[in-house]
CSV table of N, CA and C in Angstrom, one decimal:
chain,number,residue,atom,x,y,z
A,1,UNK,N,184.7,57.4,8.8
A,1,UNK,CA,184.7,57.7,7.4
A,1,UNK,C,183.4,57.2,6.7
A,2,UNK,N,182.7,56.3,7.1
A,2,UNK,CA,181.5,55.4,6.4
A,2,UNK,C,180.5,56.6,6.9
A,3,UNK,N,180.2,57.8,7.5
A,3,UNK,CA,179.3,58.2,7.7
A,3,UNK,C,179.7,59.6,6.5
A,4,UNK,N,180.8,60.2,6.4
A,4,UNK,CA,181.2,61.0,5.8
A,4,UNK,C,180.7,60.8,4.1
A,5,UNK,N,181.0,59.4,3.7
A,5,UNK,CA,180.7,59.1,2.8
A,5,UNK,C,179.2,58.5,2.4
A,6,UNK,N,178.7,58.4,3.4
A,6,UNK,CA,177.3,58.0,3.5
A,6,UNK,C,176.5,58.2,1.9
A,7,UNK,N,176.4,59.8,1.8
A,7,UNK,CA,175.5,60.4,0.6
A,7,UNK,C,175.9,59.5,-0.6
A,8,UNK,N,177.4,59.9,-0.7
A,8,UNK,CA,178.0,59.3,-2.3
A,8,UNK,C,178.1,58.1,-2.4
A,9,UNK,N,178.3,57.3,-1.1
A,9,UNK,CA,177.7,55.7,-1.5
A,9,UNK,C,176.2,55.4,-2.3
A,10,UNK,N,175.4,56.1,-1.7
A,10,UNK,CA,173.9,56.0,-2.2
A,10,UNK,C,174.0,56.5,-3.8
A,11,UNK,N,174.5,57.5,-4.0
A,11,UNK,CA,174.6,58.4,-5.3
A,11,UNK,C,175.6,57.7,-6.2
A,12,UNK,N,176.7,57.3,-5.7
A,12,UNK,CA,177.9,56.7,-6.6
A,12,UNK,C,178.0,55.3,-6.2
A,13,UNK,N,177.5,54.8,-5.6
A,13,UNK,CA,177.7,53.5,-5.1
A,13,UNK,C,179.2,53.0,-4.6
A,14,UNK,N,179.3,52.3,-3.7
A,14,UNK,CA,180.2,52.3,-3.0
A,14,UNK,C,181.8,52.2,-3.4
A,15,UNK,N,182.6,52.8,-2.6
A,15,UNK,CA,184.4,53.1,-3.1
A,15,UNK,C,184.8,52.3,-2.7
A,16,UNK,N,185.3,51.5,-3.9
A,16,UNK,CA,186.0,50.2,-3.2
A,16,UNK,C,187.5,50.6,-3.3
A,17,UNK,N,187.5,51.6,-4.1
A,17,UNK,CA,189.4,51.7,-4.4
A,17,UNK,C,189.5,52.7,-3.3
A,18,UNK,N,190.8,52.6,-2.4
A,18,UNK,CA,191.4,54.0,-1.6
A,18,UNK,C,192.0,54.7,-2.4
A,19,UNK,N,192.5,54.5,-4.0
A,19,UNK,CA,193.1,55.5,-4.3
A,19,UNK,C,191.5,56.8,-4.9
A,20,UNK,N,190.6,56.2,-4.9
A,20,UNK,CA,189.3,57.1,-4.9
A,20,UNK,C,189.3,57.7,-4.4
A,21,UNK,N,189.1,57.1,-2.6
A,21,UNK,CA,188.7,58.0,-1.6
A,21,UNK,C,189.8,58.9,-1.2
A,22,UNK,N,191.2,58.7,-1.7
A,22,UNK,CA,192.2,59.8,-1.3
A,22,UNK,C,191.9,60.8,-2.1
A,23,UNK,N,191.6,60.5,-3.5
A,23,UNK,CA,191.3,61.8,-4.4
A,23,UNK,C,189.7,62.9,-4.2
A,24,UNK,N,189.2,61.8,-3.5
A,24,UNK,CA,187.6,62.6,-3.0
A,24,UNK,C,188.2,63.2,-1.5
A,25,UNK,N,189.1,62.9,-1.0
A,25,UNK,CA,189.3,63.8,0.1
A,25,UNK,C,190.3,64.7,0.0
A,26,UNK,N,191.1,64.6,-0.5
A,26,UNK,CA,192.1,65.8,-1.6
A,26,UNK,C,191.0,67.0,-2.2
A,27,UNK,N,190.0,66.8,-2.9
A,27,UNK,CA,189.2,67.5,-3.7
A,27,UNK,C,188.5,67.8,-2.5
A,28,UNK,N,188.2,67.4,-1.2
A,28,UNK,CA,187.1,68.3,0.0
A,28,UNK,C,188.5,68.7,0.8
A,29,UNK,N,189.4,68.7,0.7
A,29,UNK,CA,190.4,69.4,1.4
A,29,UNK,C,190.5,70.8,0.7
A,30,UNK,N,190.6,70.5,-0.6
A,30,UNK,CA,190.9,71.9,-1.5
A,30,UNK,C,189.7,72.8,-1.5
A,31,UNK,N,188.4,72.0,-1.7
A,31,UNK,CA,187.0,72.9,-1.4
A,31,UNK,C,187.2,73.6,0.3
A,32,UNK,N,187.6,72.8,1.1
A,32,UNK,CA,187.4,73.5,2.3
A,32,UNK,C,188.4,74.9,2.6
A,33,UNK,N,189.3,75.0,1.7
A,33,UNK,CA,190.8,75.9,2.0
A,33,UNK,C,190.1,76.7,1.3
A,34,UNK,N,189.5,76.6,-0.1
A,34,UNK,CA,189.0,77.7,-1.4
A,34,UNK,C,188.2,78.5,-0.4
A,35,UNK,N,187.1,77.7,0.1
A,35,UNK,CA,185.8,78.7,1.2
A,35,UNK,C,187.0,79.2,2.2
A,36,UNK,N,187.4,79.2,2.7
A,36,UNK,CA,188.6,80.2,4.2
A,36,UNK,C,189.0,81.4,3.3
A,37,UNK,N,189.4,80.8,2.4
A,37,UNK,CA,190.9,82.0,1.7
A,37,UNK,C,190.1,83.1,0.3
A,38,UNK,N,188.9,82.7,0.4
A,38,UNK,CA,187.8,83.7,-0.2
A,38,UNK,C,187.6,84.6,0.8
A,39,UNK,N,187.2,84.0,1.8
A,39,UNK,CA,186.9,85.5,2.7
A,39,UNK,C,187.7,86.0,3.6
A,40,UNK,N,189.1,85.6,3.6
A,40,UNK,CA,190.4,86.3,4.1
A,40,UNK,C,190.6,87.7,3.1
A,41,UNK,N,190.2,88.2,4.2
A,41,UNK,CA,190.3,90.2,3.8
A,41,UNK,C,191.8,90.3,3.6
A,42,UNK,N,192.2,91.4,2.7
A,42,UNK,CA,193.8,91.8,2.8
A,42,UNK,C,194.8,92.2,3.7
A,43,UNK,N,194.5,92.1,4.7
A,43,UNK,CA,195.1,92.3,5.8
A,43,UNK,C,195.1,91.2,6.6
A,44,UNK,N,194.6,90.1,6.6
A,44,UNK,CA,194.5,88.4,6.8
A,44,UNK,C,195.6,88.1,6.5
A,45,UNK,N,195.4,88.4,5.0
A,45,UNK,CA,196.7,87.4,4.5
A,45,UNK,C,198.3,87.9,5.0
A,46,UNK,N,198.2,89.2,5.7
A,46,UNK,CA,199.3,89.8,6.5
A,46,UNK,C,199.6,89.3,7.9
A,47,UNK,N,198.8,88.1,8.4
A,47,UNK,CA,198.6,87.9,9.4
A,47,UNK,C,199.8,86.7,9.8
A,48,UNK,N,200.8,86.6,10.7
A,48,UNK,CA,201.4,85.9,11.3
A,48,UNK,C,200.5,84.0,11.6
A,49,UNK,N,201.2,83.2,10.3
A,49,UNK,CA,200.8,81.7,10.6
A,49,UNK,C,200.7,81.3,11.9
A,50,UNK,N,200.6,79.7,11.9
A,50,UNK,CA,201.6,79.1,12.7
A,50,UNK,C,202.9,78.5,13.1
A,51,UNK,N,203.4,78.8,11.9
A,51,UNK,CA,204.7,78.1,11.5
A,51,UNK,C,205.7,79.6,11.6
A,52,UNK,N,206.4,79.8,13.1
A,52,UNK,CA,207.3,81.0,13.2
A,52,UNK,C,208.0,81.4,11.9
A,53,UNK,N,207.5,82.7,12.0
A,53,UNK,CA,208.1,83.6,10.8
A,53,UNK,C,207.5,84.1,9.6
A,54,UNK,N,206.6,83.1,9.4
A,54,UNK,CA,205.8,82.7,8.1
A,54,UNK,C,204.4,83.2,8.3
A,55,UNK,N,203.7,84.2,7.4
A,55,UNK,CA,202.5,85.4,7.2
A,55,UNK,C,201.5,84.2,6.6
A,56,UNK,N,200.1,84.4,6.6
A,56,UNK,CA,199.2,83.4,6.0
A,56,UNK,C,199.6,83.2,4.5
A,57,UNK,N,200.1,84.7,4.0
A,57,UNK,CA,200.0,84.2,2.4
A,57,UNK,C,201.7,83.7,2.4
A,58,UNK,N,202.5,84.1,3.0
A,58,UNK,CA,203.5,82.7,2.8
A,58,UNK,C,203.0,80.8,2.9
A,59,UNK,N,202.4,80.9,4.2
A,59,UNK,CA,202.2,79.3,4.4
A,59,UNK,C,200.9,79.3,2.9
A,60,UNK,N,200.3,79.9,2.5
A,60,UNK,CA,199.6,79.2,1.4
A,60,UNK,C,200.3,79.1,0.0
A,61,UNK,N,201.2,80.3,-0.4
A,61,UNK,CA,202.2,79.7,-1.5
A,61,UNK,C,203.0,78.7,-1.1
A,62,UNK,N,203.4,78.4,0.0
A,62,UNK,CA,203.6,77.2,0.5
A,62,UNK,C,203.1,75.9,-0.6
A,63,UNK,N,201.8,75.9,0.0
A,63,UNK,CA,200.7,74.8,-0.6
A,63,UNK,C,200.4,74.5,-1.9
A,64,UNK,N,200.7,75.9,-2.2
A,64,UNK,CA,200.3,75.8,-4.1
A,64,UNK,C,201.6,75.6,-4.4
A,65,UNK,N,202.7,75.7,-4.0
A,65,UNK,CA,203.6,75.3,-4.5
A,65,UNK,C,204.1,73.2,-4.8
A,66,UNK,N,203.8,73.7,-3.1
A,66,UNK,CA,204.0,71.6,-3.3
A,66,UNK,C,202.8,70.9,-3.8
A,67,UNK,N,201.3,71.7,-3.9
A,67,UNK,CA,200.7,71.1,-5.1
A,67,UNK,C,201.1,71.2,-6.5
A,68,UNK,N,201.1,72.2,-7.2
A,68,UNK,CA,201.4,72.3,-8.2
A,68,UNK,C,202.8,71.3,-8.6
A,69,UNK,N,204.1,71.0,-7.6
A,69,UNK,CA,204.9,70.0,-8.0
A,69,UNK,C,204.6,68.7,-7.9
A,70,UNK,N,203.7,68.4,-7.3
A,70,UNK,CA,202.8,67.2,-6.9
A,70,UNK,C,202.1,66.7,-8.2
A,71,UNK,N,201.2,67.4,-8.3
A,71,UNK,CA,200.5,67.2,-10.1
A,71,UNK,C,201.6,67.5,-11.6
A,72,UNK,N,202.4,67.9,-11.6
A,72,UNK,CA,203.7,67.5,-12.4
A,72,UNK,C,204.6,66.7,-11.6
A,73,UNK,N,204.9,65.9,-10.7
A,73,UNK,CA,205.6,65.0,-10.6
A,73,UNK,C,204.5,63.9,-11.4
A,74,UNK,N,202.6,63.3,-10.8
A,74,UNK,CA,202.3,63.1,-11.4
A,74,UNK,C,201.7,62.8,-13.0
A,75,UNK,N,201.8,64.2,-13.5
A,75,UNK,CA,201.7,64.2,-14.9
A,75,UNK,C,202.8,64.3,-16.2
A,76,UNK,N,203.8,64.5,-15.5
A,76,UNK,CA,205.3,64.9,-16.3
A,76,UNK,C,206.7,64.6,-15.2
A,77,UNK,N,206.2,62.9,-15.1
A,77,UNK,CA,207.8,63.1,-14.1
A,77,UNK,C,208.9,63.7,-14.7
A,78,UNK,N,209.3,63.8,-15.8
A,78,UNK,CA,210.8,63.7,-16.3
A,78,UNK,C,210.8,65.4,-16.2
A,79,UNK,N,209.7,66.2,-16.2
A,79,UNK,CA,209.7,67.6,-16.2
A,79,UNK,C,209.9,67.5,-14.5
A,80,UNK,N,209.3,67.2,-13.9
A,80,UNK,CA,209.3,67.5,-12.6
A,80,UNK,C,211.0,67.0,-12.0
A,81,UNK,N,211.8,65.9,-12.6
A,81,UNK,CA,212.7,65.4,-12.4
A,81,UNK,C,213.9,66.9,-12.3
A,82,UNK,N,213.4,67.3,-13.6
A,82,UNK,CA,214.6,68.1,-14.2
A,82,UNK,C,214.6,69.9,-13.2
A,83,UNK,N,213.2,70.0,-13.0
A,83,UNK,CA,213.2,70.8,-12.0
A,83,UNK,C,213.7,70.3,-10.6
A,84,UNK,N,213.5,69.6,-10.2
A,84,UNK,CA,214.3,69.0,-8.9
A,84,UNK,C,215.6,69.2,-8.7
A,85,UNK,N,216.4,68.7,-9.7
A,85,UNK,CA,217.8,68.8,-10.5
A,85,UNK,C,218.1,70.3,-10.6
A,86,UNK,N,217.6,71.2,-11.2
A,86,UNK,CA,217.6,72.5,-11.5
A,86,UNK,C,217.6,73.3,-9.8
A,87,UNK,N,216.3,73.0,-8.9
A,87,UNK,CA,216.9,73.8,-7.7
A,87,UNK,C,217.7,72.8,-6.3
A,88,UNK,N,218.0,71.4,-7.0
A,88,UNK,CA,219.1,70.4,-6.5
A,88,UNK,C,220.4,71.4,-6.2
A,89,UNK,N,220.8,72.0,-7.4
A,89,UNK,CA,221.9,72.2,-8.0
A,89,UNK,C,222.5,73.3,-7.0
A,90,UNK,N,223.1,72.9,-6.6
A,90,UNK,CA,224.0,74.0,-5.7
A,90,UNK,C,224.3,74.4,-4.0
A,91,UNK,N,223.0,73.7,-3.9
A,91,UNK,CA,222.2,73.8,-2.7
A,91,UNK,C,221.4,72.4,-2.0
A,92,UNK,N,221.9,72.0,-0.9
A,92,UNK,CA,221.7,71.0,-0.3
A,92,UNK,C,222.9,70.0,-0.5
A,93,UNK,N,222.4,68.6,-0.1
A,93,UNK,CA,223.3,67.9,-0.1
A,93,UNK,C,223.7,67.2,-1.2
A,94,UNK,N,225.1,66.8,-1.6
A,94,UNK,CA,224.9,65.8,-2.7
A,94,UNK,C,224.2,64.4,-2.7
A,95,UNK,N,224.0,63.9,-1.4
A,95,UNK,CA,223.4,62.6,-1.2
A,95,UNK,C,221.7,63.2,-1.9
A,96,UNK,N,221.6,64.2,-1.3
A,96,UNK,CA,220.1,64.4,-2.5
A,96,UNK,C,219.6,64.8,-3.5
A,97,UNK,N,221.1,65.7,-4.0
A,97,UNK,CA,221.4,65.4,-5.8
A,97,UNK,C,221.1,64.3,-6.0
A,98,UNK,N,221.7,63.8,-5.7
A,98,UNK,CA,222.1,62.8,-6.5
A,98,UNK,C,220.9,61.7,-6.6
A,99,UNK,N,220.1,61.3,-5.5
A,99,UNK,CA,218.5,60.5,-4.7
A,99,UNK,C,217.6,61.1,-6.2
A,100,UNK,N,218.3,61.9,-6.8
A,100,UNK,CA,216.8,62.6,-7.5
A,100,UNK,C,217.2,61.8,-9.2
A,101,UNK,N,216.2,61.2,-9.4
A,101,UNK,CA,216.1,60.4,-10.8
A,101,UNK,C,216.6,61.2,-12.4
A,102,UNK,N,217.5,60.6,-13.0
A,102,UNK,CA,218.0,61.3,-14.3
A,102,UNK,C,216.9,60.4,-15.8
A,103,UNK,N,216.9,61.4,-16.2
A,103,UNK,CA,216.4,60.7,-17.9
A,103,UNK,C,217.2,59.3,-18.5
A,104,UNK,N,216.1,58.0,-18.7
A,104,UNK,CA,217.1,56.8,-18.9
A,104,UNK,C,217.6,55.7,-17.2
A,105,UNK,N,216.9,56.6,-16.3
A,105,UNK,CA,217.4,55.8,-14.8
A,105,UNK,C,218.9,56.3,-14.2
A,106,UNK,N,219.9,57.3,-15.2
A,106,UNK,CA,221.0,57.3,-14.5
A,106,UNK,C,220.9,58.2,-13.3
A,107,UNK,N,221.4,58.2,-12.5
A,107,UNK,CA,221.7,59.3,-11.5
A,107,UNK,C,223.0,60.0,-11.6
């Protein structure tokens, strides 16, 4: 990792926090996926993953999916809560109804 980071130590001086370097490797995870899925032709994205069953553009709405709940669980827990609760509802188990946090702490 100290060679990876080489440049931006010199430029930003050194990361002392990990929750830094998780977000600078989040941010070169996402730049590295943007460059692939730019030059995936339309017929790529019809291409069988590696997860049986699942086409390339399934496994990437995949990704935008659990990012996008990721950054509203971050920015709007009580929104992200209520959606949890919303596709909780009916489906799965009650033990994880119920695991999922209410407005005020109740479950």
């Amino acid at each position: 990792m100290a060679r990876r980071y080489a440049l931006a130590n010199i430029l930003l001086g050194p990361r002392d926090d990990p929750y830094d370097e998780l977000l600078d490797d989040l941010a070169a995870e996402h730049r590295a996926l943007d460059a692939v899925l730019a030059r995936m032709t339309d017929a790529q994205w019809d291409l069988p993953s590696h997860a049986p069953g699942w086409l390339a553009r399934d496994q990437v709405a995949h990704l935008a999916h659990f990012d996008e709940a990721a950054a509203l669980a971050i920015t709007d827990a009580e929104a992200f809560a209520r959606g949890c609760r919303r596709h909780a509802c009916g489906r799965g188990s009650r033990r994880v109804r119920e695991a999922i946090p209410r407005p005020g702490g109740a479950r």
